[in-house]
PDB file of C-alpha atoms in Angstrom:
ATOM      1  CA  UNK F 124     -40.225 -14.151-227.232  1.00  0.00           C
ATOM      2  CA  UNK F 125     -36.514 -13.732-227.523  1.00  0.00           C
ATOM      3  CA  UNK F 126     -34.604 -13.532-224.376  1.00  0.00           C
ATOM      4  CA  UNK F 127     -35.019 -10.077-222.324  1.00  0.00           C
ATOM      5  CA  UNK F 128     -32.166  -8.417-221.198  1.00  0.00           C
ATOM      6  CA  UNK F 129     -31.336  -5.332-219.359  1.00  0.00           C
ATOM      7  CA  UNK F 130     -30.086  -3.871-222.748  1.00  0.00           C
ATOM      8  CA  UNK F 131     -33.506  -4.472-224.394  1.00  0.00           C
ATOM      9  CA  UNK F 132     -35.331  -2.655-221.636  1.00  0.00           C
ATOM     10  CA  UNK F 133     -32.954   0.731-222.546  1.00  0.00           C
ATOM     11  CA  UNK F 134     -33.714  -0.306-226.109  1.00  0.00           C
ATOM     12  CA  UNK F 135     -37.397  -0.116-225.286  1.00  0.00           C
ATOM     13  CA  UNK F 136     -36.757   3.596-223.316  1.00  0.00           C
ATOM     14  CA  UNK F 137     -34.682   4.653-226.081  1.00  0.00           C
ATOM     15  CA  UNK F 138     -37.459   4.019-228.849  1.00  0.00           C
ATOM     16  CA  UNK F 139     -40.225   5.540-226.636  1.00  0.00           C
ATOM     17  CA  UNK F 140     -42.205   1.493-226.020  1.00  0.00           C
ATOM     18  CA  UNK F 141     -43.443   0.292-223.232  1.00  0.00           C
ATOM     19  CA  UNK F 142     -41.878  -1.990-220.547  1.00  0.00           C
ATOM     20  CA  UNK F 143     -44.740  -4.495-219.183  1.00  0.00           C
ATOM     21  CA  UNK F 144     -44.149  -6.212-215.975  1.00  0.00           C
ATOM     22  CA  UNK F 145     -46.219  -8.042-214.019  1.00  0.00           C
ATOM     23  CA  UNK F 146     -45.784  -9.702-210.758  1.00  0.00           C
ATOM     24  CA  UNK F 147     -45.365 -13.752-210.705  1.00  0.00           C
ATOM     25  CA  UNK F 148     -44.892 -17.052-208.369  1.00  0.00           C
ATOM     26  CA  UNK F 149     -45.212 -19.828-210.114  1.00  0.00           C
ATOM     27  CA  UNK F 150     -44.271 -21.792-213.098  1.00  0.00           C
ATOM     28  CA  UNK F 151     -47.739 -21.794-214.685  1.00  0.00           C
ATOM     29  CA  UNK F 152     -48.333 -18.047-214.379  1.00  0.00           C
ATOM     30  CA  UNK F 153     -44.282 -17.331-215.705  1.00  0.00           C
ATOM     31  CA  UNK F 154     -45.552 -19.533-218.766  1.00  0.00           C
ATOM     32  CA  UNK F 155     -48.688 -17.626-219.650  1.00  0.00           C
ATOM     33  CA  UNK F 156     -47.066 -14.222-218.611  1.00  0.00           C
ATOM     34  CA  UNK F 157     -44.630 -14.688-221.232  1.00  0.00           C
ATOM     35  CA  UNK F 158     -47.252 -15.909-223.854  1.00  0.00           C
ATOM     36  CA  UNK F 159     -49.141 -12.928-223.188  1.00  0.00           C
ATOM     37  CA  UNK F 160     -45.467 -10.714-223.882  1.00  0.00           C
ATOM     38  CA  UNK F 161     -44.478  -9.674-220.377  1.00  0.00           C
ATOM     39  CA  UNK F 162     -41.208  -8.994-220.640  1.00  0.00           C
ATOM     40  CA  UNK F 163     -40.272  -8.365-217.072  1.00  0.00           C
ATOM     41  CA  UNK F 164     -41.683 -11.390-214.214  1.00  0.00           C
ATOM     42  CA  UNK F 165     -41.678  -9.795-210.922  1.00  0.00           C
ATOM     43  CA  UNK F 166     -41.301 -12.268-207.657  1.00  0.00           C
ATOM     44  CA  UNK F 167     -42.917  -9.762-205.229  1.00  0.00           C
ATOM     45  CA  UNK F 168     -42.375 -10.000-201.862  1.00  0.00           C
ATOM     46  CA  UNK F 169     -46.988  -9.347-202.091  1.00  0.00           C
ATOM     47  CA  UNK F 170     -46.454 -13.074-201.825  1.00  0.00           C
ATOM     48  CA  UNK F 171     -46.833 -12.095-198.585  1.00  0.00           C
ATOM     49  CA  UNK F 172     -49.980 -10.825-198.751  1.00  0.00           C
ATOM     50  CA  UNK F 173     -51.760 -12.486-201.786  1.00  0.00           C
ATOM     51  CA  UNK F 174     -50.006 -16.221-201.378  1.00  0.00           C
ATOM     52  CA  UNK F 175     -48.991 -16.688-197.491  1.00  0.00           C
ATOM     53  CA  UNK F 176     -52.200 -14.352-196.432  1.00  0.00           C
ATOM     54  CA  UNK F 177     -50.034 -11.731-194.051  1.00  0.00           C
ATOM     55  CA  UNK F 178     -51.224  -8.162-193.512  1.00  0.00           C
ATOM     56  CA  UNK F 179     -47.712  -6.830-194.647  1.00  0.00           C
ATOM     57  CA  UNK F 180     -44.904  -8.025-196.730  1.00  0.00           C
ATOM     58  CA  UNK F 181     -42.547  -7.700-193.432  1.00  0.00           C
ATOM     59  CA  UNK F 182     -43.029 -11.519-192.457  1.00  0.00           C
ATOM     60  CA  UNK F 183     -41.464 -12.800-195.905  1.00  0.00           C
ATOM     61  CA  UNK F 184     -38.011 -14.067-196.098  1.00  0.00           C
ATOM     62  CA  UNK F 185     -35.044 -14.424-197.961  1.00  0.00           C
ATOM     63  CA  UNK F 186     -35.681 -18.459-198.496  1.00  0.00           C
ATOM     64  CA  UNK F 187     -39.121 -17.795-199.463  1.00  0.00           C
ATOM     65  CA  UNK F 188     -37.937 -15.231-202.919  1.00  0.00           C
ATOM     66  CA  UNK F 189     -35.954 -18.545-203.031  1.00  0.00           C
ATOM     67  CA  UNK F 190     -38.334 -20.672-203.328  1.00  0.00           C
ATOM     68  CA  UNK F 191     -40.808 -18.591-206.093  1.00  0.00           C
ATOM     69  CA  UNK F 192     -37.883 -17.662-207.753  1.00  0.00           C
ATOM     70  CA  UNK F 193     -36.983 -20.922-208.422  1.00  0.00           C
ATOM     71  CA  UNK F 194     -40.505 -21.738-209.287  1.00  0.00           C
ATOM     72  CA  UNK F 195     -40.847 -18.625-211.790  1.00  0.00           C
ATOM     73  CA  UNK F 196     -37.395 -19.760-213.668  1.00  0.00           C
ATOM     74  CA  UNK F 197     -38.966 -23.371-214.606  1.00  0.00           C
ATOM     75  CA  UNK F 198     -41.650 -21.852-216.515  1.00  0.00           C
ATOM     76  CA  UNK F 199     -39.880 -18.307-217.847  1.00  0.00           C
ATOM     77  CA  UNK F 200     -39.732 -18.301-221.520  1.00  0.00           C
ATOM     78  CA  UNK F 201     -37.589 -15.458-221.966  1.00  0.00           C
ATOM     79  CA  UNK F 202     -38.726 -12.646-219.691  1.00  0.00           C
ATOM     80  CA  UNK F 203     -36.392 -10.955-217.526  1.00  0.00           C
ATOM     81  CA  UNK F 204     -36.443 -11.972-213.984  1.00  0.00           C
ATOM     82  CA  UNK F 205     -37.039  -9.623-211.293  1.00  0.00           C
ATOM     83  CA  UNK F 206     -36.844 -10.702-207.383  1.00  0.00           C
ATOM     84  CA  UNK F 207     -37.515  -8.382-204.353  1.00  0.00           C
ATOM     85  CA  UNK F 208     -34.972  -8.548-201.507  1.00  0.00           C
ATOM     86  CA  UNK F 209     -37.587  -9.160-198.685  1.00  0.00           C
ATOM     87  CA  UNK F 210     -37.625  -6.706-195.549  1.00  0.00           C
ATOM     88  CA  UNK F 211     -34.703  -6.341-193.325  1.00  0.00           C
ATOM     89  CA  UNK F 212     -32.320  -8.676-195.756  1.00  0.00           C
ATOM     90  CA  UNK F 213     -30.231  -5.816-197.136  1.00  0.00           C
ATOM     91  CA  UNK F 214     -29.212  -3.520-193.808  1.00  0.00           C
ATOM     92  CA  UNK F 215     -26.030  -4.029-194.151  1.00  0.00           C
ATOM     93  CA  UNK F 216     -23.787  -4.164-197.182  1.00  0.00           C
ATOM     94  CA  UNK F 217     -22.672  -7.569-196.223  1.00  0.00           C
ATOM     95  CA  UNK F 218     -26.915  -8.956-196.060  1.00  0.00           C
ATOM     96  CA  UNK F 219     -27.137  -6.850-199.480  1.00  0.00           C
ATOM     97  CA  UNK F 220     -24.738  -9.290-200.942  1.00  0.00           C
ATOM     98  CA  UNK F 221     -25.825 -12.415-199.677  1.00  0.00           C
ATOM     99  CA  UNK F 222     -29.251 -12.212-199.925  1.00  0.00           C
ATOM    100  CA  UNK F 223     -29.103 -10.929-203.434  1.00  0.00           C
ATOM    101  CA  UNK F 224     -26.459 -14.162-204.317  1.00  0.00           C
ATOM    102  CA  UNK F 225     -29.199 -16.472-203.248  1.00  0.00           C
ATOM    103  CA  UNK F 226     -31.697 -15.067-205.130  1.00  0.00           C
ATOM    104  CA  UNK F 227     -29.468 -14.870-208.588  1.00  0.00           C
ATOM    105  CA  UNK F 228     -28.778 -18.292-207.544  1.00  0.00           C
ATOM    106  CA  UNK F 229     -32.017 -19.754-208.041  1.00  0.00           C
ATOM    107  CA  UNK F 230     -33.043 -17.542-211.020  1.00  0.00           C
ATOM    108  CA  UNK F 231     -32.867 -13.872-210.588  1.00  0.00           C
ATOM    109  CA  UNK F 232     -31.756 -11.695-213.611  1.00  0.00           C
ATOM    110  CA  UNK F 233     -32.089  -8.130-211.221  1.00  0.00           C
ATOM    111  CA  UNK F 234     -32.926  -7.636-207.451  1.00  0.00           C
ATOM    112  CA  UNK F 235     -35.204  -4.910-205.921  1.00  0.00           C
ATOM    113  CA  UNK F 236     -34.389  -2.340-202.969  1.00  0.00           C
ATOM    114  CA  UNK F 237     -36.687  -0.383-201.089  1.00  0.00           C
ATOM    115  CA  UNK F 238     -35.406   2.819-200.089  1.00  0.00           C
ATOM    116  CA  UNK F 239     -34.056   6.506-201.106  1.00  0.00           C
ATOM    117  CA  UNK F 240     -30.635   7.858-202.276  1.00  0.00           C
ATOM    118  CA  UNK F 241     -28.853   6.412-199.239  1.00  0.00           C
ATOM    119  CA  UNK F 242     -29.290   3.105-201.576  1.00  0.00           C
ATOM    120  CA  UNK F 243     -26.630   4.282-203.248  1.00  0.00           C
ATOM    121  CA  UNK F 244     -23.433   2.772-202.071  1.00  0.00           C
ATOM    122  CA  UNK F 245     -25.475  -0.921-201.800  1.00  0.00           C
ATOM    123  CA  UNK F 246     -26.380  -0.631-205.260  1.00  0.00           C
ATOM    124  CA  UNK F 247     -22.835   0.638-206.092  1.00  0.00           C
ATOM    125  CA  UNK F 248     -21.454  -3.089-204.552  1.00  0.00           C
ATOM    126  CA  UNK F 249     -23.700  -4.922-205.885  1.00  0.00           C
ATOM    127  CA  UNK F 250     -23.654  -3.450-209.441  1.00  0.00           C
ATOM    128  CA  UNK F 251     -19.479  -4.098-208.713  1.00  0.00           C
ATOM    129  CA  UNK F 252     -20.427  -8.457-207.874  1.00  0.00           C
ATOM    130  CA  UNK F 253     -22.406  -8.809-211.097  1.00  0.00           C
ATOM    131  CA  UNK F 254     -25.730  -7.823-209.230  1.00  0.00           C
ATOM    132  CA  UNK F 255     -28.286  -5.284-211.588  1.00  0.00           C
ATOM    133  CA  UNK F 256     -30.365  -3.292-209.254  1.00  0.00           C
ATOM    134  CA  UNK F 257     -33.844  -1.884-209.371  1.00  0.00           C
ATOM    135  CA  UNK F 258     -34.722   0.294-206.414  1.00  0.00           C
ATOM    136  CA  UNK F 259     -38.004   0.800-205.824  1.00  0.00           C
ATOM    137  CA  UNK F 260     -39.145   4.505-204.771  1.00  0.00           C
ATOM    138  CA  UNK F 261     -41.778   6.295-203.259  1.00  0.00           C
ATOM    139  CA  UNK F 262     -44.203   4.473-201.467  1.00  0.00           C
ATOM    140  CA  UNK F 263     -42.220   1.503-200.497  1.00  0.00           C
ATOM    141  CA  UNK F 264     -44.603  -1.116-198.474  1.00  0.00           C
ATOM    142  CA  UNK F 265     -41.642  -2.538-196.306  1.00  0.00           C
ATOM    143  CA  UNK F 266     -41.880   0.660-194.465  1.00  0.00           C
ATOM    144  CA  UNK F 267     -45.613   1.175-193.792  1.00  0.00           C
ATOM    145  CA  UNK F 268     -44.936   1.656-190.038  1.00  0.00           C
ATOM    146  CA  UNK F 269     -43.005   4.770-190.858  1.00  0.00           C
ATOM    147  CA  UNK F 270     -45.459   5.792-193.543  1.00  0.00           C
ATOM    148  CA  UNK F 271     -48.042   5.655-191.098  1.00  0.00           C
ATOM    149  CA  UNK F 272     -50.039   3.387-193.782  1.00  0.00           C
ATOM    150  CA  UNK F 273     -50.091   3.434-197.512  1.00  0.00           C
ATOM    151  CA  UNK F 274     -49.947   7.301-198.503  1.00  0.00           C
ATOM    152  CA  UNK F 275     -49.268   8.886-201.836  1.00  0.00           C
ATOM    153  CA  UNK F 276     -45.527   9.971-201.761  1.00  0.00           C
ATOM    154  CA  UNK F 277     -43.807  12.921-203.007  1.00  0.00           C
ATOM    155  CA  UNK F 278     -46.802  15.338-202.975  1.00  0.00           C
ATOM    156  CA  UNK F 279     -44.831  17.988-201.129  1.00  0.00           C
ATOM    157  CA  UNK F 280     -42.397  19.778-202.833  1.00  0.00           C
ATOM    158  CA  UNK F 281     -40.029  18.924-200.049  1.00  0.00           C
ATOM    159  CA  UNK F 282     -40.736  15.214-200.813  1.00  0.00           C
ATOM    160  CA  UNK F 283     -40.752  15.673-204.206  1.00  0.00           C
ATOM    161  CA  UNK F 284     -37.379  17.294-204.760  1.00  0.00           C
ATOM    162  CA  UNK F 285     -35.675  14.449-202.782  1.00  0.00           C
ATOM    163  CA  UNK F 286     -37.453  11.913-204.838  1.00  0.00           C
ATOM    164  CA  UNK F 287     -35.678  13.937-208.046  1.00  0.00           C
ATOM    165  CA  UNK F 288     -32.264  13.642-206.352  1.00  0.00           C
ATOM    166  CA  UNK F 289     -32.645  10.099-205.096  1.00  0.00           C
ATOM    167  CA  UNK F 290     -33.683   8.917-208.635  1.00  0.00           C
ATOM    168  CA  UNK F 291     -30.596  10.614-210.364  1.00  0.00           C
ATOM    169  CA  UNK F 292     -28.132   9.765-208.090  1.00  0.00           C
ATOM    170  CA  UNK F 293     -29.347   6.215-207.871  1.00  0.00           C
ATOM    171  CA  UNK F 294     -28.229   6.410-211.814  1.00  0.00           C
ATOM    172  CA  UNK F 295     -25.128   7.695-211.008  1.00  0.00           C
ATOM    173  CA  UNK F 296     -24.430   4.974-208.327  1.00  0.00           C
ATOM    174  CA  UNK F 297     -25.262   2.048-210.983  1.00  0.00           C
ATOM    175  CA  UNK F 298     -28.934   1.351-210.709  1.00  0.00           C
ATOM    176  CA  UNK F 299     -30.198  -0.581-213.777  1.00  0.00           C
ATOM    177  CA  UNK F 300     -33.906   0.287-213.217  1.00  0.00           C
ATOM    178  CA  UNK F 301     -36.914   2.548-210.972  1.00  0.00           C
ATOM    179  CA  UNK F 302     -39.405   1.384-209.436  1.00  0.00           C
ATOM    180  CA  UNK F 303     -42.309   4.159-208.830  1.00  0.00           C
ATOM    181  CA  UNK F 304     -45.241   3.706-206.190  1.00  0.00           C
ATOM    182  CA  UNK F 305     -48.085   5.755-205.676  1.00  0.00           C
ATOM    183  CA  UNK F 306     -45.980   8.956-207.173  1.00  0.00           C
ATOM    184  CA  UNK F 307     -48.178  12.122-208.736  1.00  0.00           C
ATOM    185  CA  UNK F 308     -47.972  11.506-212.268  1.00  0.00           C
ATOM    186  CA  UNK F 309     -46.397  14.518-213.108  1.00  0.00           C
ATOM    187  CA  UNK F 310     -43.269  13.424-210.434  1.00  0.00           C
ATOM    188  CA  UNK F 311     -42.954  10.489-212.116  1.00  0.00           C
ATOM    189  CA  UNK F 312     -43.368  11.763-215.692  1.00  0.00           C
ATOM    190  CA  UNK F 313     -40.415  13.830-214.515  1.00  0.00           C
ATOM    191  CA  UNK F 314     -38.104  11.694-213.128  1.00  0.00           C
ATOM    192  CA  UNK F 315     -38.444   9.458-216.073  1.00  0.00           C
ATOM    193  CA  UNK F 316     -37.397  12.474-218.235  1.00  0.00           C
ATOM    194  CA  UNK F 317     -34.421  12.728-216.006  1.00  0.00           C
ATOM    195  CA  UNK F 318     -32.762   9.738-216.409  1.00  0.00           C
ATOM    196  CA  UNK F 319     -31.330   7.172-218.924  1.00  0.00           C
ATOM    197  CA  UNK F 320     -32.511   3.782-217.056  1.00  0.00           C
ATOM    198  CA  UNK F 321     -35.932   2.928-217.359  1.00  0.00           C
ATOM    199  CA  UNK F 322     -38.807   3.796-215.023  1.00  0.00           C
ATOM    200  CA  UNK F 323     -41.544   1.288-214.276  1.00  0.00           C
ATOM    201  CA  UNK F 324     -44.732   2.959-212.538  1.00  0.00           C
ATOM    202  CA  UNK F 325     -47.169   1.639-210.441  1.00  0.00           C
ATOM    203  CA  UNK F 326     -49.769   4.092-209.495  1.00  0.00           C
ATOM    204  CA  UNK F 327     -47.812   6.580-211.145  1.00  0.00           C
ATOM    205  CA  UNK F 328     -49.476   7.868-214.279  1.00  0.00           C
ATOM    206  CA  UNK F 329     -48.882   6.255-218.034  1.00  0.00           C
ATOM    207  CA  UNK F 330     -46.054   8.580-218.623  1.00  0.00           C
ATOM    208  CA  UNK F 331     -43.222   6.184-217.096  1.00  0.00           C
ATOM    209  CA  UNK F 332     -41.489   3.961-219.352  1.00  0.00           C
ATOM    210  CA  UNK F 333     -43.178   1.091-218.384  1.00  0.00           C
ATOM    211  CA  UNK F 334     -45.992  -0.674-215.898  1.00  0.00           C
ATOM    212  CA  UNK F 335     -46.186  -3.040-212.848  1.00  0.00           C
ATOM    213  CA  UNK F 336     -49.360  -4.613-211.386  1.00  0.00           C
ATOM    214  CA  UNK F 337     -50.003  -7.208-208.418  1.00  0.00           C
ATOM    215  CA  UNK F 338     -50.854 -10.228-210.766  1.00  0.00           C
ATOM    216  CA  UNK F 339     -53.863 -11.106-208.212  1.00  0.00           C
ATOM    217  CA  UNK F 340     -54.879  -7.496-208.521  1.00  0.00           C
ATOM    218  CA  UNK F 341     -54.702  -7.180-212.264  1.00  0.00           C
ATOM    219  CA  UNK F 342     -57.142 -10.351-212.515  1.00  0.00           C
ATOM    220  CA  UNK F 343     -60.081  -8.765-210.084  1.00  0.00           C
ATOM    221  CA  UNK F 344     -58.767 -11.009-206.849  1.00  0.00           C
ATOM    222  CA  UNK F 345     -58.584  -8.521-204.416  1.00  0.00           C
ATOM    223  CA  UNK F 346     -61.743  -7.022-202.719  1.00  0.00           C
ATOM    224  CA  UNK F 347     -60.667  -3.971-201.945  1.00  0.00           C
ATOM    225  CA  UNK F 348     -58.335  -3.028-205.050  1.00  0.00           C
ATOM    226  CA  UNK F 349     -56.223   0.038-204.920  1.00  0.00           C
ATOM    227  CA  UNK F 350     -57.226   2.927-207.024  1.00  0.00           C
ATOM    228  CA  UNK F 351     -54.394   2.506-209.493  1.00  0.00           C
ATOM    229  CA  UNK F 352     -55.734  -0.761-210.083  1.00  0.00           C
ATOM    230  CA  UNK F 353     -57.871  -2.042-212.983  1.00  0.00           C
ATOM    231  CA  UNK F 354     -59.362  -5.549-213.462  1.00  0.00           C
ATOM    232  CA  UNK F 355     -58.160  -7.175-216.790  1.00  0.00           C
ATOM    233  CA  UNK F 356     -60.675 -10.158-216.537  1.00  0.00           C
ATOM    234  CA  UNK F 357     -63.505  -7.886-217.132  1.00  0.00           C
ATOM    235  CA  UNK F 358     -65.202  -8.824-220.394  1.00  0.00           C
ATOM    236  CA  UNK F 359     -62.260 -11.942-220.765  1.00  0.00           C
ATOM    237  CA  UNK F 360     -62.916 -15.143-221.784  1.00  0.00           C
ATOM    238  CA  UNK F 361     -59.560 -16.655-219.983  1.00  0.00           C
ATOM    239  CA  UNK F 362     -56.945 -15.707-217.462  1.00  0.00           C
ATOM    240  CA  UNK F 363     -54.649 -15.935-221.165  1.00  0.00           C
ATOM    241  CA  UNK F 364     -56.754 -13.101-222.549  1.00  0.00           C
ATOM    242  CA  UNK F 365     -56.379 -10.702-219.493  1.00  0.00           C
ATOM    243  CA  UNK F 366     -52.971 -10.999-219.568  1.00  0.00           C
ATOM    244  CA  UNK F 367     -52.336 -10.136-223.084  1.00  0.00           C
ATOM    245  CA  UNK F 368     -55.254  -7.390-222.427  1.00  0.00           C
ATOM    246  CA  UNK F 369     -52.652  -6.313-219.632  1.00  0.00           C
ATOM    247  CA  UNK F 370     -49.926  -6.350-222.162  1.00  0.00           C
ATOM    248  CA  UNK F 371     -51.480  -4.577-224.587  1.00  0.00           C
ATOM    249  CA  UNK F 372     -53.306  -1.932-222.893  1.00  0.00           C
ATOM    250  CA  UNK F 373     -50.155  -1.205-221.488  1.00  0.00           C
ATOM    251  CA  UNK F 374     -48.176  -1.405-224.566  1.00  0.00           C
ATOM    252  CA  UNK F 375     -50.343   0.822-226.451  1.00  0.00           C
ATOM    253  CA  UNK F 376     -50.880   3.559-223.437  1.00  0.00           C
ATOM    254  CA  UNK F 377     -54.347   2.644-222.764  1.00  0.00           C
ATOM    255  CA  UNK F 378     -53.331   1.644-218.927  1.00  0.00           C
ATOM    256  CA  UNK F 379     -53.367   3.243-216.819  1.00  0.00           C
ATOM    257  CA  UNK F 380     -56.008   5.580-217.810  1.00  0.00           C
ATOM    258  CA  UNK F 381     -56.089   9.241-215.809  1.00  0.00           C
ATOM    259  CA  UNK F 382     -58.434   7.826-213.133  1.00  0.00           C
ATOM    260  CA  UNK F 383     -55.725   5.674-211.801  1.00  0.00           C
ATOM    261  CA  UNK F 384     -53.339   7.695-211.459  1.00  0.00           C
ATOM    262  CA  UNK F 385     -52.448  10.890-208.638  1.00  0.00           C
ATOM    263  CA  UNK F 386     -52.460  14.621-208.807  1.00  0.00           C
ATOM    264  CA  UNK F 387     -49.629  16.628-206.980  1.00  0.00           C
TER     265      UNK F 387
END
């Protein structure tokens, strides 16, 4: 796989394909991610959840996306690098910017935000320091507590039109790249329409530009899997051949199917 940049994901927008990502810690899985054609290797701070066994992704730190990130670059093969800035390491503008240099330090190719349209001057200094930005909208598990648990976002048209503003003026600040959790379909089909950087969904209907999925999830580890969830290991020989089931299911529209997906 040739190297992915940030210009061949708007290539992909622009020509109407797919974006698969898929979230990663280690060398081994970066290697057979990549030989399955994910072209975007997400270091989730879920690490918290599906690696370090926490309730929450609140407990992970800074030095831990260190640590995985650095892991994920030994065994990349060409796939864009993706690292979430962990809770509470980007309150200021000042955190923003060193958190974010540690983690482009030890591999990152883009950093991930949590949070709304007040994003937007954070993303503006970063994108200024040589920092791409994906902010991540909708439900955004680093703030569960205000949530009130893990809800379906935007359903009100209250919510809704402030997710539409947020997203465009997000672009207009510098993001590179959405992130869209647990949105109505039709939201998210919408704000992808809207604007020029591409839109990766997650529980948000197969009409964003591209998809995300918990690896753990994806390969029928968790229990008590979210509906927008489907298990790729189902009739699989290998771990190999549900990740290039992933990729191609994705790829060719198949995934995520109506069922997984949320009415307004």
């Amino acid at each position: 796989m040739a190297d992915v940049t940030l210009t061949t994901l708007r290539g992909l927008k622009q020509n109407g394909e797919k974006i698969v990502m898929l979230t990663c810690y280690d060398a081994t899985f970066a290697a057979a991610a990549c030989a399955a054609g994910v072209e975007v290797l997400l270091i989730g701070d879920s690490l918290g959840n599906v690696l370090q066994g926490h309730d929450s992704t609140l407990p992970v730190s800074v030095a831990d996306m260190a640590y995985h990130t650095a892991c994920v670059k030994r065994g990349n093969q060409g796939a864009l690098i993706l690292t979430d800035l962990p809770f509470m390491s980007y309150a200021t503008l000042e955190q923003a910017l060193d958190s974010s240099a540690a983690l482009m330090r030890t591999g990152a190719h883009m950093v991930k935000l949590e949070g709304g349209a007040w994003l937007g001057e954070t993303v503006r200094r970063l994108a200024e320091n040589g920092i791409p930005a994906c902010v991540h909208l909708g439900l955004t598990p680093q703030s569960v507590n205000v949530f009130g648990g893990y809800k379906v976002q935007g359903r009100d048209e209250a919510r809704a039109r402030e997710m539409r503003e947020a997203a465009l003026a997000l672009e207009q600040a510098g993001a590179a790249m959405l992130l869209l959790e647990c949105v109505p379909s039709a939201l998210a089909a919408e704000i992808s329409r809207s604007v020029r950087i591409p839109v990766i969904g997650i529980g948000a209907g197969v009409d964003t530009d591209g998809q995300v999925l918990v690896l753990h999830d994806m390969l029928g580890l968790n229990p008590r899997p979210a509906k927008f969830v489907r298990n790729f290991m189902t009739g699989q020989a290998s771990i190999q051949d549900a990740l290039s089931a992933y990729t191609q299911a994705v790829k060719n529209a198949q995934f995520p199917a109506p069922e997984h997906g949320f009415s307004a």
